XYZ file of C-alpha atoms in Angstrom:
532
model
C 0.213 0.209 0.105
C 1.389 3.075 -1.114
C 2.617 5.299 2.281
C 1.993 2.234 4.056
C 4.027 -0.610 3.044
C 3.407 -3.064 5.780
C 6.444 -5.285 6.821
C 5.938 -6.121 10.878
C 8.722 -7.695 12.487
C 8.428 -10.904 13.849
C 9.084 -9.165 17.460
C 6.194 -6.469 18.134
C 7.261 -5.167 21.814
C 10.388 -3.943 22.647
C 13.449 -4.963 24.821
C 14.656 -1.354 25.350
C 13.919 0.412 28.667
C 13.312 4.174 27.212
C 13.364 6.839 29.630
C 9.537 7.953 31.058
C 9.752 10.296 33.249
C 7.378 12.959 33.590
C 5.523 11.160 30.856
C 1.809 9.274 31.427
C -1.052 7.845 29.841
C -4.356 9.342 29.973
C -6.864 7.192 31.604
C -9.275 7.491 28.863
C -6.950 5.600 26.215
C -6.529 2.783 28.758
C -10.144 2.680 29.419
C -10.700 2.618 25.791
C -7.917 0.015 24.588
C -9.238 -2.753 27.361
C -12.908 -2.302 26.394
C -12.289 -2.754 23.155
C -13.057 -6.044 20.811
C -11.205 -5.750 17.596
C -11.190 -9.629 17.088
C -13.907 -9.398 14.633
C -12.768 -7.122 11.749
C -14.552 -4.052 10.728
C -15.532 -3.994 6.749
C -12.710 -2.222 4.641
C -14.788 0.471 2.681
C -11.233 3.141 2.040
C -8.708 1.243 1.146
C -7.787 1.835 -2.479
C -10.623 3.972 -3.309
C -10.714 7.386 -4.891
C -12.404 10.179 -2.526
C -13.927 12.677 -4.270
C -15.140 16.608 -2.807
C -17.686 18.897 -3.229
C -16.983 22.255 -4.032
C -16.405 25.055 -1.228
C -16.778 28.560 -1.754
C -16.801 27.224 -5.983
C -13.489 25.555 -5.417
C -13.117 21.678 -5.905
C -9.833 19.691 -5.853
C -8.961 16.718 -7.429
C -9.753 13.521 -6.095
C -7.670 11.679 -4.530
C -6.396 8.082 -3.450
C -6.930 7.395 -0.094
C -3.062 6.004 0.065
C -2.005 9.459 -0.055
C -5.184 11.212 0.932
C -4.606 14.946 2.126
C -8.145 16.927 2.188
C -6.598 19.750 0.887
C -10.499 20.709 0.209
C -11.310 20.826 4.147
C -8.977 23.427 4.913
C -10.421 25.626 2.396
C -12.183 28.633 4.742
C -8.654 28.336 6.486
C -6.723 29.046 3.264
C -9.335 31.645 2.302
C -8.324 33.352 5.200
C -4.738 33.136 4.915
C -5.048 34.378 1.316
C -6.698 37.596 2.601
C -4.044 38.189 5.017
C -1.842 37.879 2.372
C -3.229 39.955 0.207
C -4.040 42.814 2.265
C -2.191 42.768 5.084
C -4.958 43.065 7.612
C -7.077 40.479 9.290
C -6.037 37.214 11.774
C -5.986 33.744 11.356
C -5.501 31.341 14.774
C -4.274 28.028 15.296
C -4.914 25.769 18.628
C -2.466 23.402 18.326
C -2.772 20.108 20.157
C -0.315 17.451 21.103
C 1.699 15.465 23.349
C 4.942 15.224 24.008
C 6.570 15.619 20.479
C 5.386 19.349 20.990
C 6.366 19.778 24.649
C 8.351 22.812 25.332
C 6.747 24.457 21.779
C 9.009 21.703 19.520
C 7.652 22.270 16.581
C 5.256 24.403 17.652
C 7.637 27.383 17.814
C 9.288 26.842 14.236
C 5.854 26.289 12.489
C 4.469 30.019 13.982
C 7.967 31.491 13.027
C 7.323 30.509 9.671
C 3.973 31.933 9.624
C 4.635 35.190 10.646
C 7.201 35.609 8.834
C 5.353 35.510 5.560
C 1.957 36.417 6.826
C 2.580 39.005 10.011
C 1.618 38.243 13.844
C 3.271 39.050 17.007
C 2.966 37.190 19.981
C 3.836 33.794 21.163
C -0.490 32.880 22.264
C -2.284 31.426 24.719
C 0.442 30.658 28.151
C -1.131 28.614 30.916
C -0.619 29.471 34.297
C 1.671 26.796 35.112
C 3.301 24.304 33.142
C 5.670 21.109 33.768
C 7.539 21.892 30.602
C 8.041 25.922 31.156
C 11.957 25.650 31.894
C 12.522 24.084 28.304
C 10.400 26.530 27.109
C 12.345 29.139 24.225
C 9.734 31.207 23.258
C 8.257 32.721 26.510
C 10.095 33.290 30.162
C 7.525 31.558 32.289
C 7.727 31.379 36.183
C 5.281 30.633 38.767
C 4.612 29.702 42.317
C 4.524 26.295 43.817
C 1.172 26.891 45.417
C -1.008 26.458 42.865
C -3.251 23.759 42.490
C -3.852 22.558 39.160
C -6.151 19.623 37.326
C -5.620 18.567 34.006
C -7.886 16.703 31.582
C -5.049 13.892 31.614
C -5.994 12.305 35.005
C -9.130 14.076 36.094
C -12.541 13.363 34.507
C -14.768 15.418 36.929
C -12.747 18.404 37.247
C -14.110 21.710 39.777
C -14.822 23.884 37.738
C -14.434 22.772 33.553
C -11.090 22.084 31.734
C -10.001 25.189 30.068
C -9.096 25.537 25.843
C -5.879 24.281 27.766
C -6.813 21.225 29.220
C -6.406 22.534 32.787
C -8.002 24.397 35.247
C -5.879 26.244 38.225
C -6.950 27.302 41.232
C -5.422 29.740 43.942
C -4.744 27.451 46.654
C -5.420 28.760 50.359
C -2.338 30.135 51.506
C -1.741 33.466 54.421
C 1.684 33.273 54.281
C 3.475 32.684 50.830
C 1.304 34.695 47.507
C 0.646 32.707 45.022
C 1.781 34.477 41.350
C 3.308 33.958 37.976
C 5.588 35.815 36.269
C 5.916 35.780 32.718
C 8.426 37.817 29.936
C 9.441 37.885 26.622
C 12.323 36.637 24.769
C 14.715 37.367 22.132
C 13.289 35.434 19.304
C 11.575 36.963 16.530
C 8.075 38.408 16.983
C 8.484 37.000 20.573
C 10.356 40.220 22.146
C 7.203 41.483 23.880
C 4.007 40.714 25.495
C 1.494 41.705 23.290
C -1.840 42.287 24.830
C -1.355 40.531 28.070
C -4.905 39.402 28.874
C -6.092 37.151 31.353
C -8.601 34.201 30.776
C -10.495 33.057 34.184
C -13.789 31.890 34.968
C -16.895 32.016 37.222
C -16.737 32.288 40.967
C -18.285 33.881 43.436
C -15.925 35.437 45.090
C -15.689 39.343 44.788
C -13.236 40.055 47.091
C -10.143 39.051 44.606
C -7.803 41.068 42.265
C -4.836 40.768 40.757
C -1.389 42.866 41.692
C 0.431 43.503 38.903
C 4.243 44.675 38.860
C 6.099 45.991 35.989
C 9.652 46.639 36.671
C 9.240 49.525 40.043
C 5.722 50.375 39.084
C 2.904 48.086 41.120
C -1.001 48.417 39.815
C -4.084 46.695 41.288
C -7.033 45.033 38.825
C -10.550 44.170 40.631
C -11.408 40.838 39.376
C -14.625 40.235 38.058
C -15.981 36.464 37.803
C -19.510 36.675 36.878
C -19.382 35.087 33.654
C -18.803 31.276 32.155
C -15.633 32.889 30.852
C -13.930 36.699 31.602
C -11.134 38.090 30.971
C -8.529 40.922 31.948
C -6.561 42.878 29.581
C -3.585 44.319 31.459
C -2.100 46.371 28.935
C -1.096 47.193 25.246
C 1.973 45.917 25.802
C 4.441 44.458 28.110
C 8.774 43.295 28.101
C 7.503 41.367 31.114
C 5.204 41.106 34.373
C 4.834 39.885 37.538
C 1.127 39.192 38.828
C 0.125 38.629 42.311
C -3.628 36.904 42.550
C -4.895 38.440 45.676
C -7.591 36.677 47.731
C -8.661 34.628 44.785
C -9.383 31.266 46.369
C -12.470 29.483 44.645
C -11.803 31.243 40.969
C -10.212 29.002 38.229
C -7.874 30.125 36.062
C -6.356 29.257 32.751
C -3.819 31.321 31.396
C -2.920 34.375 29.588
C -2.782 35.127 26.205
C -0.013 37.289 24.133
C -0.668 38.558 20.865
C -0.604 41.798 18.932
C -4.518 41.153 17.154
C -3.435 41.012 13.647
C -1.818 38.334 11.412
C -1.125 34.700 12.693
C -0.760 33.400 15.994
C -0.434 29.921 17.059
C -1.232 28.333 20.575
C 0.392 25.754 22.006
C -1.505 23.171 24.179
C 0.559 19.958 24.396
C 0.305 18.099 27.496
C 2.791 14.853 27.667
C 1.252 11.580 27.967
C -1.926 12.726 25.713
C -3.620 9.936 23.316
C -6.137 12.649 21.852
C -8.907 11.337 23.691
C -8.850 13.886 26.770
C -10.436 16.159 23.913
C -13.553 14.127 24.331
C -14.062 15.964 27.902
C -13.743 19.987 27.091
C -17.453 21.187 28.282
C -18.519 22.400 24.786
C -20.159 26.007 26.465
C -16.925 26.857 27.412
C -14.738 26.165 24.365
C -17.896 28.003 22.736
C -17.103 31.224 24.696
C -12.906 30.736 24.163
C -13.319 30.717 20.549
C -15.817 34.090 20.793
C -12.952 35.523 22.587
C -10.364 33.803 20.199
C -11.423 33.057 16.959
C -9.985 29.579 15.854
C -9.798 28.734 12.387
C -7.929 25.694 12.298
C -7.514 22.959 14.792
C -4.295 20.744 14.228
C -4.447 17.723 16.399
C -0.641 15.870 16.414
C -0.897 12.454 18.535
C -0.014 8.807 18.735
C 3.243 8.893 20.691
C 1.345 7.258 23.785
C -0.897 5.127 21.742
C 2.058 3.014 20.068
C 3.054 -0.890 21.862
C -0.300 -1.138 23.562
C -0.162 -4.711 23.362
C -1.852 -5.363 19.839
C -1.524 -3.789 16.475
C -5.062 -3.054 15.934
C -6.341 0.252 16.173
C -10.085 0.379 15.453
C -10.780 1.335 19.088
C -8.302 4.185 18.695
C -10.331 5.018 15.212
C -14.090 5.028 16.178
C -13.048 7.090 19.452
C -10.957 10.025 18.082
C -14.131 10.243 15.690
C -15.984 10.935 18.383
C -13.155 13.218 19.152
C -13.264 15.079 16.787
C -16.958 15.556 15.912
C -17.057 16.740 19.963
C -14.187 19.178 18.401
C -16.385 20.708 15.798
C -19.252 21.305 18.672
C -17.101 22.842 20.752
C -15.364 25.285 17.970
C -18.419 25.537 15.122
C -16.977 26.257 11.511
C -13.440 25.724 12.393
C -11.332 23.603 10.647
C -9.691 19.967 11.855
C -5.904 18.914 10.347
C -4.712 15.724 11.942
C -1.074 14.587 12.028
C -0.019 11.231 12.461
C 2.442 9.934 14.456
C 5.875 9.907 13.564
C 7.832 6.896 12.838
C 9.482 5.548 16.182
C 11.736 2.820 16.417
C 12.073 -0.392 18.661
C 15.007 -3.169 18.999
C 14.410 -6.494 17.485
C 16.791 -8.958 18.601
C 19.662 -6.335 18.135
C 18.329 -4.289 15.449
C 16.734 -0.996 16.154
C 14.169 -1.138 13.552
C 10.336 0.528 12.821
C 8.185 -0.051 15.758
C 5.047 -2.534 14.458
C 2.505 -0.286 15.768
C 3.603 2.565 14.029
C 1.930 1.744 10.560
C -1.071 0.334 12.218
C -1.919 3.398 14.510
C -0.682 6.202 11.381
C -3.472 4.199 9.176
C -6.087 4.498 12.153
C -4.906 8.337 11.925
C -5.713 8.966 8.069
C -9.178 6.718 8.352
C -11.122 8.935 10.994
C -9.397 11.735 9.276
C -11.026 11.139 5.962
C -14.495 9.971 7.745
C -15.008 13.388 9.821
C -13.673 15.712 6.543
C -10.573 16.599 8.443
C -6.990 17.928 6.398
C -4.041 14.622 6.999
C -0.322 14.568 7.157
C 1.301 12.251 6.989
C 3.959 12.625 9.376
C 5.584 8.757 9.113
C 6.007 9.246 5.382
C 6.899 12.727 5.379
C 10.383 11.998 7.638
C 11.279 9.091 4.968
C 8.890 6.256 6.429
C 10.543 3.120 7.429
C 13.437 3.404 9.127
C 13.433 6.635 9.464
C 13.822 7.329 12.791
C 17.275 5.219 13.025
C 18.600 7.557 10.660
C 17.215 11.067 12.279
C 18.837 9.152 15.511
C 22.464 8.596 13.680
C 23.001 11.415 11.748
C 25.274 13.546 12.074
C 24.453 16.113 13.651
C 21.604 13.840 14.990
C 17.713 15.249 14.693
C 16.330 13.058 16.909
C 16.665 11.685 20.376
C 18.545 8.188 22.089
C 14.836 7.182 22.963
C 14.257 6.743 18.881
C 11.357 8.444 19.764
C 11.615 11.972 20.206
C 12.851 14.955 17.841
C 15.768 17.161 18.860
C 15.440 20.885 18.334
C 17.000 20.658 14.981
C 15.151 17.598 14.450
C 11.842 19.701 15.565
C 12.520 22.672 12.955
C 12.696 20.140 10.086
C 9.318 18.309 11.333
C 7.870 21.631 11.266
C 9.378 22.981 7.261
C 7.760 19.645 6.428
C 4.236 20.487 7.944
C 4.407 24.225 6.496
C 5.450 22.530 3.272
C 2.984 20.586 3.014
C 0.293 23.231 4.077
C 2.032 26.010 1.636
C 1.246 23.075 -1.039
C -2.189 23.002 -0.836
C -2.522 26.374 -0.427
C -1.105 27.208 -3.612
C -3.408 24.973 -4.987
C -6.225 26.808 -3.507
C -4.984 30.081 -4.748
C -4.801 28.685 -8.212
C -7.664 27.211 -8.181
C -9.525 30.238 -6.296
C -8.011 32.741 -9.275
C -9.310 35.422 -7.701
C -12.473 35.720 -8.880
C -15.584 36.854 -6.982
C -17.775 33.953 -4.314
C -20.725 33.085 -5.432
C -23.770 35.386 -4.578
C -24.943 32.976 -2.014
C -21.695 33.167 0.033
C -21.807 36.737 0.452
C -25.555 36.659 0.867
C -25.240 34.075 4.220
C -22.116 35.369 5.571
C -22.179 36.795 9.259
C -22.549 40.819 9.324
C -18.472 41.800 10.355
C -18.187 44.150 13.175
C -16.650 47.768 12.449
C -14.010 49.130 14.841
C -15.730 51.198 17.432
C -12.896 54.510 18.596
C -11.981 53.713 22.503
C -13.824 55.890 24.919
C -12.249 57.157 27.563
C -13.781 56.062 30.640
C -12.012 53.107 32.111
C -12.009 49.797 30.317
C -14.570 46.839 31.938
C -13.156 44.096 33.733
C -13.445 41.975 30.730
C -11.797 44.183 27.740
C -10.876 40.820 25.517
C -12.548 41.733 22.380
C -15.179 39.182 20.970
C -14.281 37.704 17.608
C -16.981 37.426 14.814
C -17.525 34.164 13.082
C -18.910 33.600 10.379
C -21.660 31.031 8.907
C -20.061 27.762 8.141
C -20.324 26.696 4.596
C -22.193 23.893 3.362
C -20.606 20.756 4.741
C -18.082 18.943 2.638
C -18.753 15.379 2.366
C -16.211 13.228 1.274
C -17.346 10.552 -1.639
C -16.022 6.921 -1.975
C -16.259 6.748 -5.463
C -14.677 7.143 -8.722
C -14.827 11.077 -9.325
C -17.120 12.541 -11.788
C -16.212 14.692 -14.714
C -17.218 18.740 -14.161
C -16.773 21.703 -15.505
C -14.580 24.630 -13.751
C -16.211 25.946 -11.067
C -17.142 29.478 -10.565
C -14.017 30.945 -8.952
C -14.226 33.246 -5.523
C -13.941 36.529 -3.881
C -13.083 37.534 -0.179
C -14.977 35.482 1.871
C -12.739 35.674 5.178
C -14.199 36.485 8.121
C -12.620 40.142 9.337
C -11.288 40.698 12.818
C -13.202 41.725 15.880
C -13.137 44.998 16.998
C -9.502 45.512 18.075
C -7.716 48.618 20.752
C -6.719 51.338 18.121
C -2.911 50.741 17.701
C -0.265 53.051 17.485
C 2.201 50.501 16.861
C 3.069 50.321 12.849
C 3.506 46.737 12.037
C 6.531 45.756 10.146
C 7.138 44.728 6.762
C 7.734 41.000 6.692
C 9.776 39.243 3.915
C 7.789 36.338 2.314
C 9.498 32.960 2.559
C 9.418 30.299 -0.334
C 7.264 27.208 -0.042
C 9.557 24.749 1.363
C 9.536 22.007 -1.101
C 9.589 18.840 -0.226
C 11.624 16.006 -1.398
C 11.015 13.438 0.330
C 10.163 10.250 -1.299
C 6.934 8.595 -0.685
C 7.193 4.979 1.214
């Protein structure tokens, strides 16, 4: 099978002991795997078939073989936003990037963010949690916090005291009359990340009306009142800081989620990585709270990059994972209406068979399951296993001079993460360039324009003091007709009417005085990897 040449070594379990410190496996995955009954194989209706698409905005990508499925058709809304951003220099595009330890410490994501911001503009690291297990290893933001935070994660808590935030966590101030509960953030020397743009606190509902935030910037201190009256509340601290410390005063019982840092235009990517995550915990998101996050942040693309923690669970059958993740994607579409979804498969992983390190027997079946649920859920797909070189590629990445992956034969180092980000960017850009060619710059169909949601016009800032919740709500446009893949022989058709601007415009933003720098255009990354 092209892209998934299945050659399974005779021994399927590792003889090596890898370093699994700080790596957990979520309870939902363990339950789903143990409860599965894959003894009766499901009927295969996808392999060796053609997948055709219906038009969106008058654009229709060519039919694809399942073996080489990418699903660019399902990224059209995202591509349209990028195109308008590139053409006008106005607007914003936001990506939520969910992953496991492969993206821990902003690995992979930071380089993809840099490539996108170099080309399309944008300043800021995006959403950062109150506390993080990978804070010390993250180079894209300086992040410190006190030890007296109480943390609940969707990795190991099914019924949190308050709903999990978009980062899969919720934080509470521990009752401590001696030590202050605090966080500290600062920009870095990296491009686009030197400042903390529009630092905004996100927090939830509580009956506490005595809480406040004491913000320390250099020698200056200001106190801001917290008003936890809504399901999701925001508090903007300033237009721009190089760094600050925030003390949480009398803030018991209030659920806190994190701070967002972005300049409101260009591209922003939020990294929501969780070590040990299979992807199944995303099914525990509270839909109402996620819609509130989406109203304020306005996501255009959700990326799901999982697989590391699914390998070697004792079986080479992953129908249970395919079914479970299909439900996860359906739930995410309920949480983030109108947002497109991209599935990135597991990378290669090596295991010792006898005396030789080879591709783990579970890699191909897991990647196959991921591609199948991508097709079934109308999601785009990137086969990271084949992009990095296919069978035996992890061994080569580890043994290269200089090395591109760690000696655990599972995780990439910083050099390898940069190359993986380039490969992901390259495939996204390939689809984007094809979309622009198909789009052709012609007007959108009238019915698309008529059904688009009205766009809010900027309103001048009043001189009066801002309310506690000063973060601007993003106006989302109406979702176009569902694009349903058809597993049939592609029908011949005429060239579609090519469209016009359909991108949703940004929500009202505070008046900016900073002049946007001219950002050089980065040429598309050429993908020279041969499919396996």
